[in-house]
Amino acid sequence: MAGDLERALSKLRFDDQVIGYSLMTKMGRPFVSFSFPDDLFPRVKESISLYKADLRLMTIDTDKGLVVLAPVDDNWILTVLYVPELQLGLAIAKTKNVLRMLEGIELPPPPDEFEESAESNLEVLESIAIQAASTAAEPSAAPTAAPAAPEPEELSPDDFLVTSSTVPTKGEAFSTALSLDSELYSEMKKLYRNFGFDVLMLVDGRKTVGQIADSMFQPTEKVIGLLKWAASKKVVEVPRVDASGEGAPARGLSGRFVKCPKFEGDLSKVRADHVKIVQLCDGTKTTEEIAEAVGVPVPRVIQVLAIYRKRGMKMVGKTL
Amino acid sequence: MARIENPLLLSIYGSLVDKILAETSNIEEANERLRELGRGMAEQIYLTTEIVEKTKETIMTREDVAKLIEVVYKVLYDRKPTEIDMESARGSVRISDKDCIWCQDVNLEGMRGFGYCEVFSGILEAILAFKGVEAKVFEESCKATGGSACSWNVRLT
């Protein structure tokens, strides 16, 4: 437990974008802190007491940087101070990543009396945990009836199909890749430096590759390259190119380049005989697909798009 | 919706871009194909416009390069670029254009890194070569992919 806690907190300690952090009690008393400015504690404590009935992950903008506050469990709150220029989404993602590492750790409640913010409190926490563990029943060491692991398949980045609309999810080696002391992390760092870590922080099973690239102001291709490598190491899960080659892009680029109409105007002002076409213009379907769906020839779709081009209709190019 | 300048140019260029995107396997390759297209166009431009008369025979300094870029803009687009920056990077001249003609009304999603207007990089690179200047020109940001302006980096070698 102690090693895991230290590992989780060291992730913050060695992050260049983290100014400081503090593991605080639910009353807002800092228990273990590292470079967290003293003058910010009162403000954090105030926020904790204001929302204590329903405390969730929250952020506080301060002149020293962005504070992200997140409850770890009923007794503890993790507070991290990030550099001011870090994007909000990234700060939240980094904090959530540490929270995930803390998820499996049963932190004992804080002792009644302790010296605030002392790093030695970490040892106090350890000793309380060890004492509690020695009097409690041993938890089962390993999951029972674990299925026999299949022979690991050697995969290469080219075995995967990743486009800007792919939504990557976390793979079985995701946590390992983010552990500072793992070989996988070292390999990723060697190939991609901090870029790999930053991309993985944004993988949440909801964001597309394009959204990840946009939020990082990085080329989509670079993100795709990283994710393909990560998929070959089971760090993330993305679609595979199957043996028949189906699923591989028919031609060119990382996907088929298409132009899709997107209507951002007021649907209530669209003529009744155009509504069926216009409401399908959501930026995901080509004019051919819309024509087929509505049962009209493609020129008719183009005709309708042209009518609304000055009223919120635009063509969006993307790869699918 | 702003009025489109030169719709014929845009529709021809748009089809060429579509074709290149369909034929290339990654964005960098597509960028290079567009630059190649521009280099091919540059000879015609150089031989049929007033660029020769309005610029020095040989270009020696970064100021000369900036002046050449202004003349190219005047000849091709009848206006000046938004900015020509010689301060922020030594050895480079940066051009930015908030009213880029090539990507008018073009919206691309999830294609960050793709230089829709790389054709102009090729045009500029070739014209500089005709003037005895070795340079690499590439598009750093593009309005089509969300940038506030199109910008090119003319890296003098």
Short mmCIF file of C-alpha atoms in Angstrom, two decimals:
data_model
loop_
_atom_site.label_atom_id
_atom_site.label_comp_id
_atom_site.label_asym_id
_atom_site.label_seq_id
_atom_site.Cartn_x
_atom_site.Cartn_y
_atom_site.Cartn_z
CA MET A 1 0.00 0.00 0.00
CA ALA A 2 2.70 2.43 0.94
CA GLY A 3 4.63 1.79 -2.26
CA ASP A 4 1.48 2.31 -4.32
CA LEU A 5 0.64 5.57 -2.58
CA GLU A 6 4.17 6.83 -3.00
CA ARG A 7 4.09 5.82 -6.66
CA ALA A 8 0.82 7.67 -7.23
CA LEU A 9 2.07 10.81 -5.53
CA SER A 10 5.46 10.65 -7.22
CA LYS A 11 3.66 10.86 -10.54
CA LEU A 12 2.69 14.35 -9.47
CA ARG A 13 6.06 15.15 -8.01
CA PHE A 14 7.89 14.43 -11.27
CA ASP A 15 5.36 16.14 -13.50
CA ASP A 16 6.81 19.41 -14.80
CA GLN A 17 3.37 20.91 -14.97
CA VAL A 18 2.63 20.27 -11.31
CA ILE A 19 3.73 23.03 -8.97
CA GLY A 20 2.66 21.19 -5.85
CA TYR A 21 0.10 18.87 -4.34
CA SER A 22 -1.49 18.06 -1.04
CA LEU A 23 -3.36 15.10 0.35
CA MET A 24 -5.87 16.71 2.67
CA THR A 25 -8.40 15.46 5.16
CA LYS A 26 -12.10 15.94 4.55
CA MET A 27 -11.93 18.89 6.93
CA GLY A 28 -9.40 20.56 4.67
CA ARG A 29 -6.33 19.96 6.82
CA PRO A 30 -3.27 19.26 4.69
CA PHE A 31 -1.78 15.93 5.70
CA VAL A 32 0.94 15.26 3.15
CA SER A 33 2.05 18.13 0.96
CA PHE A 34 4.74 18.79 -1.58
CA SER A 35 5.51 22.38 -2.63
CA PHE A 36 1.90 23.40 -2.20
CA PRO A 37 1.85 27.12 -1.34
CA ASP A 38 0.74 27.73 2.22
CA ASP A 39 -1.29 30.77 1.27
CA LEU A 40 -3.58 28.65 -0.91
CA PHE A 41 -4.61 26.27 1.88
CA PRO A 42 -7.25 28.60 3.38
CA ARG A 43 -8.94 29.02 0.01
CA VAL A 44 -8.93 25.28 -0.61
CA LYS A 45 -10.25 24.64 2.88
CA GLU A 46 -13.04 27.14 2.26
CA SER A 47 -14.04 25.36 -0.95
CA ILE A 48 -14.01 22.01 0.79
CA SER A 49 -16.28 23.25 3.59
CA LEU A 50 -18.59 25.00 1.10
CA TYR A 51 -19.20 21.88 -0.95
CA LYS A 52 -18.52 19.20 1.62
CA ALA A 53 -22.06 17.86 1.41
CA ASP A 54 -21.49 16.92 -2.19
CA LEU A 55 -17.83 17.33 -2.90
CA ARG A 56 -16.76 16.24 -6.35
CA LEU A 57 -13.85 17.06 -8.59
CA MET A 58 -13.62 20.82 -8.79
CA THR A 59 -11.18 23.43 -9.99
CA ILE A 60 -10.12 26.73 -8.49
CA ASP A 61 -8.41 29.39 -10.55
CA THR A 62 -5.74 31.13 -8.53
CA ASP A 63 -3.03 33.60 -9.36
CA LYS A 64 -0.47 30.88 -8.71
CA GLY A 65 -2.08 28.42 -11.10
CA LEU A 66 -4.98 26.06 -11.49
CA VAL A 67 -5.97 24.03 -8.44
CA VAL A 68 -7.77 20.76 -9.03
CA LEU A 69 -9.45 19.28 -6.01
CA ALA A 70 -10.82 15.76 -5.99
CA PRO A 71 -12.10 13.48 -3.26
CA VAL A 72 -10.11 10.25 -3.09
CA ASP A 73 -12.48 8.59 -0.64
CA ASP A 74 -14.59 9.51 2.39
CA ASN A 75 -11.55 10.65 4.35
CA TRP A 76 -9.17 12.16 1.84
CA ILE A 77 -9.06 14.87 -0.74
CA LEU A 78 -6.32 15.22 -3.32
CA THR A 79 -5.44 18.79 -4.21
CA VAL A 80 -3.05 19.56 -7.04
CA LEU A 81 -1.71 22.94 -8.15
CA TYR A 82 -0.89 23.04 -11.86
CA VAL A 83 1.01 25.67 -13.83
CA PRO A 84 -1.31 28.46 -15.04
CA GLU A 85 -0.78 27.75 -18.73
CA LEU A 86 -1.94 24.12 -18.51
CA GLN A 87 -5.27 23.51 -20.22
CA LEU A 88 -8.14 22.75 -17.91
CA GLY A 89 -8.96 19.46 -19.61
CA LEU A 90 -5.37 18.23 -19.27
CA ALA A 91 -5.18 19.21 -15.61
CA ILE A 92 -8.37 17.33 -14.87
CA ALA A 93 -7.19 14.34 -16.88
CA LYS A 94 -3.87 14.23 -15.00
CA THR A 95 -5.63 14.41 -11.65
CA LYS A 96 -8.05 11.69 -12.63
CA ASN A 97 -5.14 9.52 -13.63
CA VAL A 98 -3.62 9.81 -10.18
CA LEU A 99 -7.03 9.15 -8.62
CA ARG A 100 -7.23 5.97 -10.64
CA MET A 101 -3.92 4.87 -9.21
CA LEU A 102 -5.22 5.60 -5.74
CA GLU A 103 -8.43 3.68 -6.37
CA GLY A 104 -7.04 0.32 -5.44
CA ILE A 105 -5.38 1.64 -2.30
CA GLU A 106 -7.21 1.49 0.99
CA LEU A 107 -6.14 4.60 2.79
CA PRO A 108 -6.71 4.52 6.54
CA PRO A 109 -8.43 7.52 8.09
CA PRO A 110 -6.15 10.28 9.34
CA PRO A 111 -4.86 10.07 12.89
CA ASP A 112 -6.57 12.40 15.35
CA GLU A 113 -3.53 14.52 15.93
CA PHE A 114 -0.92 15.18 13.32
CA GLU A 115 1.43 17.85 12.17
CA GLU A 116 -0.04 19.53 9.14
CA SER A 117 1.59 19.01 5.73
CA ALA A 118 4.49 17.00 7.03
CA GLU A 119 5.86 14.55 4.51
CA SER A 120 6.66 12.24 7.37
CA ASN A 121 2.91 11.87 7.74
CA LEU A 122 3.15 9.50 4.83
CA GLU A 123 5.00 7.11 7.10
CA VAL A 124 2.35 7.65 9.74
CA LEU A 125 -0.26 6.68 7.18
CA GLU A 126 1.75 3.60 6.28
CA SER A 127 2.05 2.48 9.87
CA ILE A 128 -1.66 2.95 10.49
CA ALA A 129 -2.41 0.95 7.38
CA ILE A 130 0.01 -1.80 8.36
CA GLN A 131 -1.56 -2.01 11.82
CA ALA A 132 -5.03 -2.16 10.36
CA ALA A 133 -3.96 -4.80 7.87
CA SER A 134 -2.39 -6.99 10.51
CA THR A 135 -5.63 -7.17 12.51
CA ALA A 136 -7.93 -7.58 9.52
CA ALA A 137 -8.37 -10.75 7.50
CA GLU A 138 -5.97 -11.05 4.59
CA PRO A 139 -7.73 -10.08 1.41
CA SER A 140 -7.50 -12.70 -1.31
CA ALA A 141 -4.18 -12.27 -2.97
CA ALA A 142 -5.23 -12.87 -6.53
CA PRO A 143 -8.49 -13.06 -8.44
CA THR A 144 -9.88 -16.56 -8.37
CA ALA A 145 -10.34 -18.71 -11.40
CA ALA A 146 -8.37 -16.38 -13.56
CA PRO A 147 -8.74 -17.64 -17.11
CA ALA A 148 -5.60 -19.02 -18.64
CA ALA A 149 -4.01 -16.14 -20.48
CA PRO A 150 -3.96 -16.77 -24.20
CA GLU A 151 -0.62 -16.73 -25.91
CA PRO A 152 0.10 -13.01 -26.38
CA GLU A 153 -0.19 -12.09 -30.03
CA GLU A 154 2.65 -10.02 -31.49
CA LEU A 155 1.04 -6.99 -33.06
CA SER A 156 2.55 -4.10 -34.93
CA PRO A 157 1.23 -0.55 -35.30
CA ASP A 158 0.24 -1.37 -38.90
CA ASP A 159 -2.27 -3.91 -37.64
CA PHE A 160 -4.50 -1.13 -36.43
CA LEU A 161 -6.86 1.21 -38.16
CA VAL A 162 -6.96 4.62 -36.56
CA THR A 163 -8.57 7.65 -38.12
CA SER A 164 -9.44 11.03 -36.72
CA SER A 165 -12.91 9.81 -35.84
CA THR A 166 -11.67 6.74 -33.93
CA VAL A 167 -12.44 6.77 -30.21
CA PRO A 168 -9.53 5.04 -28.41
CA THR A 169 -10.22 3.28 -25.12
CA LYS A 170 -7.87 2.18 -22.38
CA GLY A 171 -6.24 -1.19 -22.85
CA GLU A 172 -5.03 -3.70 -20.29
CA ALA A 173 -1.58 -2.14 -20.14
CA PHE A 174 -2.82 1.43 -19.78
CA SER A 175 -1.91 1.83 -16.12
CA THR A 176 1.46 0.19 -16.69
CA ALA A 177 2.27 2.63 -19.46
CA LEU A 178 1.64 5.50 -17.11
CA SER A 179 3.69 4.08 -14.23
CA LEU A 180 6.99 5.92 -14.08
CA ASP A 181 8.98 2.86 -13.12
CA SER A 182 7.62 0.51 -15.80
CA GLU A 183 9.57 -0.64 -18.84
CA LEU A 184 6.62 0.26 -21.03
CA TYR A 185 6.71 3.84 -19.77
CA SER A 186 10.45 4.02 -20.43
CA GLU A 187 9.95 2.70 -23.94
CA MET A 188 7.21 5.22 -24.61
CA LYS A 189 9.30 8.03 -23.18
CA LYS A 190 12.23 7.04 -25.39
CA LEU A 191 10.10 7.02 -28.54
CA TYR A 192 7.71 9.85 -27.86
CA ARG A 193 9.09 11.79 -24.88
CA ASN A 194 6.27 13.47 -22.96
CA PHE A 195 3.97 13.47 -25.98
CA GLY A 196 2.97 9.86 -25.34
CA PHE A 197 1.99 10.54 -21.75
CA ASP A 198 0.05 13.67 -22.68
CA VAL A 199 -1.96 11.83 -25.34
CA LEU A 200 -2.75 8.91 -23.04
CA MET A 201 -3.99 11.34 -20.39
CA LEU A 202 -6.72 12.37 -22.82
CA VAL A 203 -7.84 8.84 -23.70
CA ASP A 204 -11.14 8.42 -21.91
CA GLY A 205 -13.26 6.31 -24.23
CA ARG A 206 -15.25 9.36 -25.35
CA LYS A 207 -12.87 11.71 -27.17
CA THR A 208 -12.07 11.03 -30.79
CA VAL A 209 -8.53 11.13 -32.10
CA GLY A 210 -9.32 14.41 -33.83
CA GLN A 211 -10.56 15.93 -30.59
CA ILE A 212 -7.45 14.79 -28.75
CA ALA A 213 -5.21 16.30 -31.43
CA ASP A 214 -7.17 19.55 -31.45
CA SER A 215 -7.04 19.95 -27.70
CA MET A 216 -3.28 19.45 -27.76
CA PHE A 217 -2.74 21.63 -30.83
CA GLN A 218 -0.86 18.74 -32.38
CA PRO A 219 -1.13 17.20 -35.87
CA THR A 220 -3.69 14.41 -36.03
CA GLU A 221 -1.18 12.18 -37.79
CA LYS A 222 1.22 12.42 -34.87
CA VAL A 223 -1.50 11.36 -32.43
CA ILE A 224 -2.54 8.51 -34.74
CA GLY A 225 1.08 7.28 -34.91
CA LEU A 226 1.34 7.25 -31.13
CA LEU A 227 -2.00 5.48 -30.65
CA LYS A 228 -1.11 2.78 -33.17
CA TRP A 229 2.09 2.09 -31.27
CA ALA A 230 0.15 2.15 -27.99
CA ALA A 231 -2.39 -0.29 -29.42
CA SER A 232 0.39 -2.68 -30.43
CA LYS A 233 1.47 -2.67 -26.78
CA LYS A 234 -2.12 -3.09 -25.54
CA VAL A 235 -1.97 0.31 -23.87
CA VAL A 236 -5.07 1.41 -25.76
CA GLU A 237 -7.72 -0.36 -27.75
CA VAL A 238 -8.53 0.73 -31.25
CA PRO A 239 -10.06 -1.08 -34.25
CA ARG A 240 -7.85 -3.54 -36.06
CA VAL A 241 -7.33 -4.02 -39.73
CA ASP A 242 -8.64 -7.53 -40.26
CA ALA A 243 -6.89 -10.22 -42.28
CA SER A 244 -8.99 -9.62 -45.36
CA GLY A 245 -7.91 -6.01 -45.37
CA GLU A 246 -11.46 -4.88 -44.72
CA GLY A 247 -11.48 -2.01 -42.38
CA ALA A 248 -8.31 -0.70 -43.97
CA PRO A 249 -8.81 2.66 -45.62
CA ALA A 250 -9.96 2.12 -49.23
CA ARG A 251 -7.41 4.61 -50.36
CA GLY A 252 -5.13 7.23 -49.04
CA LEU A 253 -4.48 9.00 -45.75
CA SER A 254 -5.66 7.58 -42.46
CA GLY A 255 -9.18 7.13 -43.73
CA ARG A 256 -11.25 8.23 -46.66
CA PHE A 257 -11.35 12.00 -47.18
CA VAL A 258 -14.94 13.15 -47.54
CA LYS A 259 -16.89 16.38 -47.38
CA CYS A 260 -20.00 16.37 -45.24
CA PRO A 261 -22.57 19.13 -45.03
CA LYS A 262 -23.18 20.56 -41.58
CA PHE A 263 -26.15 22.79 -40.81
CA GLU A 264 -25.70 25.15 -37.88
CA GLY A 265 -28.62 27.43 -38.57
CA ASP A 266 -32.16 27.52 -37.27
CA LEU A 267 -34.03 24.37 -38.30
CA SER A 268 -37.35 26.05 -37.61
CA LYS A 269 -36.66 28.44 -40.48
CA VAL A 270 -36.08 25.66 -42.99
CA ARG A 271 -38.81 25.07 -45.57
CA ALA A 272 -40.96 22.01 -44.91
CA ASP A 273 -39.90 20.28 -48.13
CA HIS A 274 -36.22 20.78 -47.25
CA VAL A 275 -36.32 19.69 -43.62
CA LYS A 276 -35.70 15.98 -44.28
CA ILE A 277 -32.49 16.80 -46.09
CA VAL A 278 -31.29 19.62 -43.86
CA GLN A 279 -31.76 17.73 -40.61
CA LEU A 280 -29.43 15.01 -41.86
CA CYS A 281 -26.71 17.60 -42.38
CA ASP A 282 -24.87 16.99 -39.13
CA GLY A 283 -21.33 16.85 -40.46
CA THR A 284 -21.14 13.05 -40.47
CA LYS A 285 -22.86 12.08 -43.72
CA THR A 286 -21.81 12.76 -47.28
CA THR A 287 -24.23 14.20 -49.82
CA GLU A 288 -24.49 10.73 -51.37
CA GLU A 289 -25.47 9.17 -48.05
CA ILE A 290 -28.02 11.88 -47.40
CA ALA A 291 -29.49 11.42 -50.88
CA GLU A 292 -29.82 7.69 -50.30
CA ALA A 293 -31.37 8.14 -46.87
CA VAL A 294 -33.97 10.59 -48.12
CA GLY A 295 -34.54 8.81 -51.43
CA VAL A 296 -33.66 11.71 -53.72
CA PRO A 297 -30.96 12.19 -56.35
CA VAL A 298 -27.68 13.77 -55.22
CA PRO A 299 -28.20 16.95 -57.32
CA ARG A 300 -31.37 17.60 -55.32
CA VAL A 301 -29.35 17.49 -52.10
CA ILE A 302 -26.80 19.92 -53.55
CA GLN A 303 -29.64 22.18 -54.63
CA VAL A 304 -30.99 22.30 -51.08
CA LEU A 305 -27.52 22.80 -49.54
CA ALA A 306 -26.97 25.80 -51.82
CA ILE A 307 -30.19 27.43 -50.67
CA TYR A 308 -29.04 27.38 -47.06
CA ARG A 309 -25.35 28.15 -47.59
CA LYS A 310 -25.87 31.68 -46.31
CA ARG A 311 -28.04 30.50 -43.46
CA GLY A 312 -25.76 28.21 -41.54
CA MET A 313 -24.91 25.45 -44.00
CA LYS A 314 -21.25 24.63 -44.52
CA MET A 315 -19.21 21.76 -45.91
CA VAL A 316 -16.79 20.10 -43.55
CA GLY A 317 -13.88 18.06 -44.87
CA LYS A 318 -12.69 15.14 -42.73
CA THR A 319 -11.28 11.64 -42.95
CA LEU A 320 -13.55 8.75 -42.02
CA MET B 1 -20.73 34.17 -45.48
CA ALA B 2 -17.99 36.22 -47.16
CA ARG B 3 -17.98 36.67 -50.90
CA ILE B 4 -15.72 34.14 -52.56
CA GLU B 5 -12.84 35.48 -54.63
CA ASN B 6 -12.00 33.67 -57.82
CA PRO B 7 -14.46 30.75 -57.59
CA LEU B 8 -13.01 29.09 -60.68
CA LEU B 9 -9.54 28.91 -59.13
CA LEU B 10 -11.04 27.56 -55.91
CA SER B 11 -13.06 24.85 -57.57
CA ILE B 12 -10.09 23.67 -59.67
CA TYR B 13 -7.78 23.75 -56.67
CA GLY B 14 -10.37 22.05 -54.48
CA SER B 15 -10.66 19.12 -56.90
CA LEU B 16 -6.87 18.82 -57.04
CA VAL B 17 -6.67 18.74 -53.24
CA ASP B 18 -9.41 16.09 -53.10
CA LYS B 19 -7.54 13.98 -55.64
CA ILE B 20 -4.25 14.28 -53.77
CA LEU B 21 -5.88 13.37 -50.46
CA ALA B 22 -7.40 10.30 -52.08
CA GLU B 23 -4.06 9.17 -53.46
CA THR B 24 -1.69 9.82 -50.56
CA SER B 25 -1.19 7.66 -47.50
CA ASN B 26 -0.42 10.32 -44.93
CA ILE B 27 -0.74 14.03 -44.36
CA GLU B 28 2.95 14.82 -44.85
CA GLU B 29 2.85 13.15 -48.24
CA ALA B 30 -0.25 15.16 -49.15
CA ASN B 31 1.50 18.36 -48.05
CA GLU B 32 4.52 17.55 -50.21
CA ARG B 33 2.31 16.77 -53.23
CA LEU B 34 0.67 20.18 -52.88
CA ARG B 35 4.07 21.86 -52.64
CA GLU B 36 5.11 20.00 -55.77
CA LEU B 37 2.01 21.30 -57.50
CA GLY B 38 3.00 24.83 -56.51
CA ARG B 39 6.56 24.38 -57.75
CA GLY B 40 5.16 23.27 -61.09
CA MET B 41 2.96 26.36 -61.32
CA ALA B 42 5.78 28.73 -60.39
CA GLU B 43 7.57 28.55 -63.74
CA GLN B 44 4.45 29.70 -65.60
CA ILE B 45 3.88 32.45 -63.05
CA TYR B 46 7.49 33.63 -63.21
CA LEU B 47 7.60 33.71 -66.99
CA THR B 48 4.26 35.43 -67.55
CA THR B 49 4.01 38.06 -64.81
CA GLU B 50 5.81 41.22 -63.72
CA ILE B 51 7.73 39.54 -60.91
CA VAL B 52 10.97 39.69 -62.91
CA GLU B 53 10.64 43.42 -63.65
CA LYS B 54 9.64 44.39 -60.13
CA THR B 55 12.35 42.52 -58.24
CA LYS B 56 16.14 42.42 -58.18
CA GLU B 57 17.86 39.83 -60.32
CA THR B 58 19.52 38.22 -57.30
CA ILE B 59 18.28 38.19 -53.75
CA MET B 60 20.92 38.67 -51.08
CA THR B 61 19.27 39.61 -47.79
CA ARG B 62 16.17 38.75 -45.79
CA GLU B 63 14.85 42.21 -46.60
CA ASP B 64 15.17 41.33 -50.29
CA VAL B 65 13.20 38.13 -49.61
CA ALA B 66 10.49 40.12 -47.83
CA LYS B 67 10.30 42.53 -50.75
CA LEU B 68 10.03 39.62 -53.20
CA ILE B 69 7.17 38.13 -51.20
CA GLU B 70 5.35 41.47 -51.30
CA VAL B 71 5.74 41.62 -55.07
CA VAL B 72 4.50 38.03 -55.49
CA TYR B 73 1.46 38.88 -53.38
CA LYS B 74 0.77 42.00 -55.43
CA VAL B 75 1.08 40.13 -58.70
CA LEU B 76 -0.97 37.09 -57.66
CA TYR B 77 -3.54 38.59 -55.31
CA ASP B 78 -3.35 42.35 -55.89
CA ARG B 79 -2.77 43.05 -52.22
CA LYS B 80 -0.27 42.71 -49.37
CA PRO B 81 -0.01 39.83 -46.93
CA THR B 82 -1.25 40.51 -43.40
CA GLU B 83 2.27 40.42 -42.02
CA ILE B 84 5.82 39.59 -42.99
CA ASP B 85 7.81 38.80 -39.87
CA MET B 86 11.57 38.76 -39.86
CA GLU B 87 12.00 39.17 -36.12
CA SER B 88 10.72 36.10 -34.36
CA ALA B 89 12.95 33.49 -35.99
CA ARG B 90 16.46 34.01 -37.20
CA GLY B 91 17.09 32.51 -40.58
CA SER B 92 13.40 32.52 -41.42
CA VAL B 93 10.85 34.88 -42.81
CA ARG B 94 7.27 34.29 -41.71
CA ILE B 95 4.29 35.30 -43.78
CA SER B 96 0.78 35.41 -42.46
CA ASP B 97 -2.40 36.02 -44.34
CA LYS B 98 -5.82 36.38 -42.74
CA ASP B 99 -7.52 36.51 -46.14
CA CYS B 100 -5.85 33.56 -47.79
CA ILE B 101 -7.46 32.94 -51.15
CA TRP B 102 -6.71 29.24 -51.36
CA CYS B 103 -8.74 27.99 -48.40
CA GLN B 104 -11.72 30.33 -48.62
CA ASP B 105 -14.83 28.69 -47.24
CA VAL B 106 -12.93 25.47 -46.50
CA ASN B 107 -13.54 23.77 -43.16
CA LEU B 108 -11.58 20.70 -42.19
CA GLU B 109 -12.04 18.67 -39.02
CA GLY B 110 -9.53 16.34 -37.47
CA MET B 111 -6.86 17.17 -40.03
CA ARG B 112 -4.57 19.31 -37.95
CA GLY B 113 -1.15 19.29 -39.60
CA PHE B 114 -2.55 19.29 -43.11
CA GLY B 115 -1.55 22.38 -45.07
CA TYR B 116 -4.45 23.03 -47.39
CA CYS B 117 -2.56 25.98 -48.88
CA GLU B 118 0.80 24.27 -49.30
CA VAL B 119 0.57 25.02 -53.01
CA PHE B 120 1.68 28.54 -52.16
CA SER B 121 4.70 27.13 -50.33
CA GLY B 122 5.75 25.45 -53.57
CA ILE B 123 5.16 28.57 -55.64
CA LEU B 124 7.28 30.66 -53.31
CA GLU B 125 10.03 28.07 -52.99
CA ALA B 126 10.41 27.82 -56.75
CA ILE B 127 10.36 31.58 -57.34
CA LEU B 128 13.04 32.01 -54.69
CA ALA B 129 15.10 29.33 -56.48
CA PHE B 130 14.77 31.27 -59.73
CA LYS B 131 16.27 34.19 -57.84
CA GLY B 132 19.17 32.09 -56.60
CA VAL B 133 17.85 31.64 -53.06
CA GLU B 134 17.74 28.20 -51.54
CA ALA B 135 14.87 27.96 -49.12
CA LYS B 136 12.38 25.52 -47.68
CA VAL B 137 8.89 26.88 -47.43
CA PHE B 138 6.10 25.17 -45.56
CA GLU B 139 2.71 26.13 -44.20
CA GLU B 140 2.76 26.44 -40.42
CA SER B 141 -0.90 27.10 -39.81
CA CYS B 142 -3.98 27.09 -41.94
CA LYS B 143 -7.41 28.70 -41.56
CA ALA B 144 -9.00 25.59 -43.04
CA THR B 145 -7.90 23.55 -40.03
CA GLY B 146 -8.83 26.13 -37.44
CA GLY B 147 -5.98 28.65 -37.52
CA SER B 148 -6.72 32.35 -37.26
CA ALA B 149 -4.64 32.97 -40.37
CA CYS B 150 -2.66 31.00 -42.89
CA SER B 151 1.06 31.31 -42.24
CA TRP B 152 4.14 30.13 -44.05
CA ASN B 153 7.68 29.74 -42.84
CA VAL B 154 10.34 30.61 -45.41
CA ARG B 155 13.42 28.93 -43.98
CA LEU B 156 16.50 30.21 -45.72
CA THR B 157 19.25 27.62 -46.05
#
